[in-house]
Amino acid sequence: MKSETKRTEVNLVIEQYSEHEFTPNRKDNYLPNKLVFANADFSRVEQRLFEFFVNQINHGEIEPSHGIEVKIPISVINQYVETRQVMAVTQSMAQKVITLSDLSKSQLEFTHLPVFTSIEYNIDKSGLLVFRSNPKLSPYLAELGKAYTKYEFKTIQGLKSSYSVILYKLLAAHIGQHRYSFVYSIAELKKLLQIDPKKYQHLKGFKVRILDIAQRECANALNPIIFEYENEGNKQRNITHIRFNVITAVNLSRIEKQEFNEAVELNPQMVYSKVQEIIAKDYNFRELHRNLIVQNEEFLAKFVTLHIEFSNGLHPKVKNRSAYILACLGLVKKK
């Protein structure tokens, strides 16, 4: 009797890529929150190149079963990364994985995914740096409609510290969800910032070398995010959590108005003199209106409030600030 031989069928999967056409001067980057909170262990230069890749993704054209192919001219890359760095850096990037995990779950769950299947430069003297992403990453990139983070490309490229980049995107993610105060354990923070758990055992070193630097860089960024942080809890020793408080334009305006009121109490003559300088320099009021504002305490207080709000980016749609203020004061009719 002949024995039957079982045949094992092997399905070979051919990798497919959808090319996303290069779009120059794209202002913003968009990244699903799952990837913002993921761990990729990129160096600062690798982060810069990764942000170029993210910048050129056309999210409405993502095929979940296909990888993404992005071609970027080296002349554009050279704005932030020198050509001589590209080979060594991309070789390292091609070996990196991104780790997705949920810190809120009690049991450990994670997924390791290679980010890129290949990175090429100047093939056939094209002058192009070509990224091809892992097709298994595409379903995560396609989740933009659920919860995503928006941040300015030039802002993120301008940050110097790799920790500042990660923290800036974390802050942007929380702001996008309208959370302006939130808490992380130090263990969670180290994991998100890709810091060895054994490093910075003393909280002071962690604050000085990581958080304080990120705080300064985020505040001085092209599109700044101002935040404060504090130890969570009453104990002075064995602090395990840190609370972050984002200072919004509204809060900042409120603080500056309070400082103005305090300054008026201390030296009203100096403060009013300064306000008159601001009115003359920054606003186009007629002499009649200027005198009415300066001589009326209620008008003056309202003017200062609006000026502070303008300075902090509130009322962005207002084109004529002088006319807007006069209308708010009731000195001219609203159109």
XYZ file of C-alpha atoms in Angstrom:
335
model
C 0.000 0.000 0.000
C 1.441 3.328 -1.055
C 1.825 5.906 1.667
C 0.312 9.260 0.963
C 2.646 12.255 1.080
C 1.125 15.382 2.564
C 1.914 18.544 0.697
C 2.393 21.756 2.591
C 1.409 24.817 0.649
C 3.528 27.896 1.236
C 1.922 31.220 0.449
C 4.562 33.753 -0.467
C 3.451 37.273 0.356
C 4.757 39.859 -2.051
C 5.392 43.172 -0.367
C 3.495 45.992 -2.004
C 4.006 49.706 -1.560
C 1.884 52.699 -2.394
C 3.930 55.731 -3.373
C 2.995 58.989 -1.699
C 3.971 61.827 -3.982
C 6.393 64.395 -2.519
C 4.696 67.592 -1.366
C 7.109 70.435 -0.546
C 6.659 72.866 2.373
C 4.005 70.859 4.149
C 3.443 72.704 7.427
C 2.101 70.099 9.844
C 2.751 66.494 10.785
C -0.031 64.146 11.868
C 0.575 60.986 13.852
C -1.954 58.614 15.465
C -1.670 58.712 19.244
C -0.761 55.020 19.397
C 2.457 55.874 17.572
C 3.064 59.054 19.584
C 3.052 56.973 22.774
C 5.099 54.177 21.184
C 8.793 53.588 21.764
C 11.133 53.703 18.756
C 14.476 54.482 20.443
C 15.523 56.913 17.706
C 18.560 59.154 18.074
C 17.978 62.881 17.469
C 19.142 62.669 13.831
C 17.005 59.571 13.275
C 14.042 61.470 14.718
C 14.610 64.248 12.176
C 14.570 61.785 9.277
C 11.528 59.987 10.674
C 9.655 63.306 10.824
C 10.459 63.835 7.128
C 8.828 60.479 6.422
C 5.760 61.355 8.551
C 5.515 64.766 6.869
C 5.069 63.182 3.425
C 2.361 60.663 4.322
C -0.942 61.321 2.566
C -3.194 59.822 5.211
C -6.222 59.594 2.947
C -4.252 57.350 0.566
C -2.963 54.715 3.026
C -3.600 51.141 1.942
C -3.686 49.102 5.189
C -2.153 46.050 3.466
C 0.569 48.040 1.656
C 3.724 49.705 2.839
C 4.288 53.400 2.180
C 6.975 54.645 -0.199
C 8.152 58.219 0.253
C 10.797 59.901 -1.909
C 12.413 63.077 -0.593
C 15.056 65.150 -2.440
C 18.343 65.278 -0.554
C 18.338 69.070 -0.957
C 15.272 69.165 1.312
C 16.807 66.728 3.808
C 19.927 68.899 3.980
C 17.982 71.620 5.749
C 18.328 69.533 8.912
C 20.626 66.568 8.153
C 23.912 66.641 6.252
C 24.401 64.225 3.363
C 27.476 62.698 4.994
C 25.312 61.631 7.973
C 22.624 59.976 5.899
C 24.269 56.579 5.199
C 25.268 55.798 8.782
C 22.041 57.115 10.272
C 19.691 55.346 7.857
C 21.584 52.082 8.287
C 20.770 52.291 11.979
C 17.174 53.351 11.292
C 16.591 50.373 9.005
C 17.227 48.085 11.984
C 14.990 49.896 14.472
C 11.671 48.584 15.735
C 8.779 50.507 17.209
C 7.208 49.054 20.333
C 3.505 49.589 20.920
C 2.159 48.986 24.405
C -0.641 50.251 26.637
C 0.657 51.627 29.924
C -2.853 51.712 31.387
C -3.271 47.920 31.256
C -2.287 45.957 34.324
C -0.842 43.045 32.350
C 2.067 43.492 29.972
C 1.060 43.553 26.313
C 3.278 44.784 23.515
C 3.977 44.594 19.794
C 7.404 45.033 18.215
C 7.300 46.201 14.587
C 10.216 47.027 12.277
C 9.571 50.566 11.044
C 11.140 50.302 7.573
C 11.769 47.452 5.171
C 14.324 49.489 3.218
C 15.875 52.932 2.970
C 17.715 53.918 -0.217
C 19.612 56.957 -1.374
C 20.627 58.229 -4.815
C 19.763 55.064 -6.750
C 20.368 55.813 -10.461
C 21.733 59.197 -9.373
C 18.235 60.373 -8.520
C 19.284 62.505 -5.551
C 16.346 61.043 -3.632
C 16.175 59.485 -0.184
C 13.563 56.717 -0.407
C 11.768 55.313 2.658
C 9.691 52.139 2.420
C 7.740 51.412 5.573
C 6.756 48.042 6.975
C 3.268 47.158 5.613
C 2.289 45.973 9.112
C 2.732 49.554 10.313
C 0.138 50.897 7.855
C -2.987 49.900 9.844
C -1.654 51.963 12.759
C -0.870 54.934 10.498
C -4.379 54.645 9.039
C -5.959 55.149 12.488
C -5.668 58.919 12.136
C -9.427 59.401 12.351
C -9.652 57.939 15.873
C -7.157 59.912 17.962
C -4.217 61.768 16.525
C -1.633 64.409 17.336
C -0.954 67.426 15.150
C 2.340 69.295 15.461
C 4.313 71.691 13.296
C 7.073 70.123 11.191
C 9.548 73.011 11.574
C 8.887 73.212 15.305
C 9.689 69.560 15.944
C 12.782 69.736 13.711
C 14.050 72.779 15.606
C 14.204 71.056 18.997
C 17.692 69.972 20.019
C 17.156 67.231 22.591
C 15.615 63.890 21.611
C 13.806 63.936 24.987
C 12.334 67.351 24.161
C 10.960 65.955 20.886
C 9.200 63.060 22.617
C 7.845 65.203 25.442
C 6.665 67.915 23.023
C 4.636 65.334 21.074
C 3.265 63.830 24.316
C 2.150 67.293 25.432
C 0.626 67.980 22.011
C -1.272 64.676 22.212
C -2.781 65.596 25.598
C -3.626 69.132 24.433
C -5.360 67.638 21.374
C -7.568 65.667 23.783
C -8.199 68.828 25.863
C -6.198 67.520 28.812
C -4.085 70.281 30.316
C -3.183 68.576 33.575
C -2.078 64.944 33.771
C 0.091 62.615 35.828
C 2.753 60.074 34.902
C 4.715 57.805 37.157
C 8.468 58.277 36.841
C 8.689 54.692 35.583
C 6.146 55.477 32.819
C 7.981 58.693 31.916
C 11.297 56.901 31.583
C 9.685 54.296 29.354
C 8.050 56.935 27.128
C 11.250 58.992 26.962
C 13.270 55.843 26.178
C 15.485 56.139 29.256
C 17.046 53.130 30.966
C 15.006 52.441 34.144
C 18.247 52.217 36.139
C 19.394 55.655 35.003
C 18.668 58.787 37.040
C 17.821 56.990 40.256
C 17.851 60.376 42.002
C 14.915 62.577 41.011
C 17.021 65.756 40.984
C 19.236 64.437 38.168
C 16.163 63.379 36.156
C 14.647 66.844 36.525
C 17.828 68.813 35.746
C 19.069 66.706 32.820
C 15.743 65.775 31.223
C 12.650 67.683 32.333
C 14.168 71.149 32.839
C 15.894 71.053 29.443
C 12.703 69.883 27.721
C 10.735 72.563 29.547
C 13.026 75.321 28.235
C 13.126 73.955 24.685
C 9.353 73.490 24.463
C 8.767 77.023 25.785
C 11.218 78.522 23.269
C 10.059 76.458 20.275
C 8.674 78.068 17.113
C 5.206 76.984 18.222
C 5.783 76.943 21.983
C 4.164 74.731 24.576
C 4.606 76.146 28.058
C 4.265 73.723 30.941
C 5.087 73.371 34.611
C 5.601 70.165 36.520
C 5.421 69.227 40.174
C 5.787 66.233 42.451
C 2.468 64.479 42.873
C 1.574 63.772 46.494
C 2.610 65.154 49.869
C 5.672 63.058 50.577
C 9.038 64.726 50.043
C 10.859 61.410 49.781
C 10.271 58.487 47.460
C 8.366 60.569 44.921
C 6.975 58.196 42.290
C 4.740 60.448 40.156
C 4.954 63.828 38.429
C 2.063 66.059 37.423
C 2.318 68.167 34.270
C 0.315 71.384 33.920
C 0.127 72.962 30.461
C -0.116 76.749 30.550
C -2.604 77.657 27.820
C -2.948 81.064 26.191
C -6.034 81.701 28.339
C -4.212 80.818 31.566
C -1.144 82.798 30.525
C -3.313 85.826 29.755
C -4.974 85.521 33.146
C -1.595 85.366 34.893
C -0.274 88.396 32.997
C -3.434 90.387 33.795
C -2.954 89.584 37.482
C 0.670 90.728 37.245
C -0.513 93.957 35.598
C -2.960 94.647 38.440
C -0.234 94.036 41.005
C 2.142 96.369 39.135
C -0.522 99.110 39.085
C -0.828 98.890 42.862
C 2.947 99.221 43.287
C 3.692 101.940 40.701
C 0.642 103.146 38.750
C 2.425 106.095 37.108
C 5.108 103.873 35.530
C 2.569 101.269 34.380
C 0.228 103.814 32.770
C 3.187 105.436 31.040
C 4.148 102.034 29.597
C 0.581 101.414 28.435
C 0.557 104.742 26.602
C 3.756 103.707 24.801
C 2.100 100.430 23.719
C -0.987 102.284 22.471
C 1.125 104.710 20.437
C 3.382 101.985 19.012
C 1.070 99.025 18.340
C -2.356 100.545 17.676
C -3.831 103.005 15.225
C -6.249 105.014 17.351
C -7.411 108.557 16.701
C -6.299 111.068 19.319
C -9.840 111.291 20.702
C -10.078 107.543 21.251
C -6.547 107.324 22.633
C -7.317 110.002 25.238
C -10.610 108.331 26.198
C -8.857 104.995 26.800
C -6.035 106.499 28.863
C -8.308 108.688 31.004
C -10.958 106.040 31.770
C -9.916 103.278 34.193
C -12.556 100.867 32.903
C -11.517 101.390 29.279
C -7.854 101.106 30.214
C -8.352 97.815 32.072
C -10.329 96.379 29.138
C -7.665 97.542 26.684
C -4.899 95.863 28.696
C -6.883 92.614 28.856
C -7.380 92.554 25.073
C -3.762 93.530 24.394
C -2.526 90.667 26.602
C -4.867 88.235 24.841
C -3.606 89.375 21.433
C 0.000 88.938 22.630
C -0.730 85.340 23.652
C -2.309 84.376 20.341
C -5.970 84.653 21.262
C -8.440 86.110 18.752
C -6.366 84.896 15.752
C -9.098 85.772 13.239
C -9.085 89.468 14.145
C -7.457 91.410 11.288
C -7.812 94.963 12.599
C -6.954 94.922 16.308
C -7.486 98.672 16.777
C -11.019 98.538 15.367
C -11.801 95.401 17.361
C -10.747 97.034 20.645
C -12.727 100.198 19.944
C -15.793 98.076 19.183
C -15.350 96.079 22.420
C -15.101 99.360 24.365
C -18.246 100.635 22.681
C -16.424 103.617 21.190
C -17.414 102.629 17.639
C -20.305 100.597 16.319
C -19.699 96.912 15.602
C -20.032 96.004 11.963
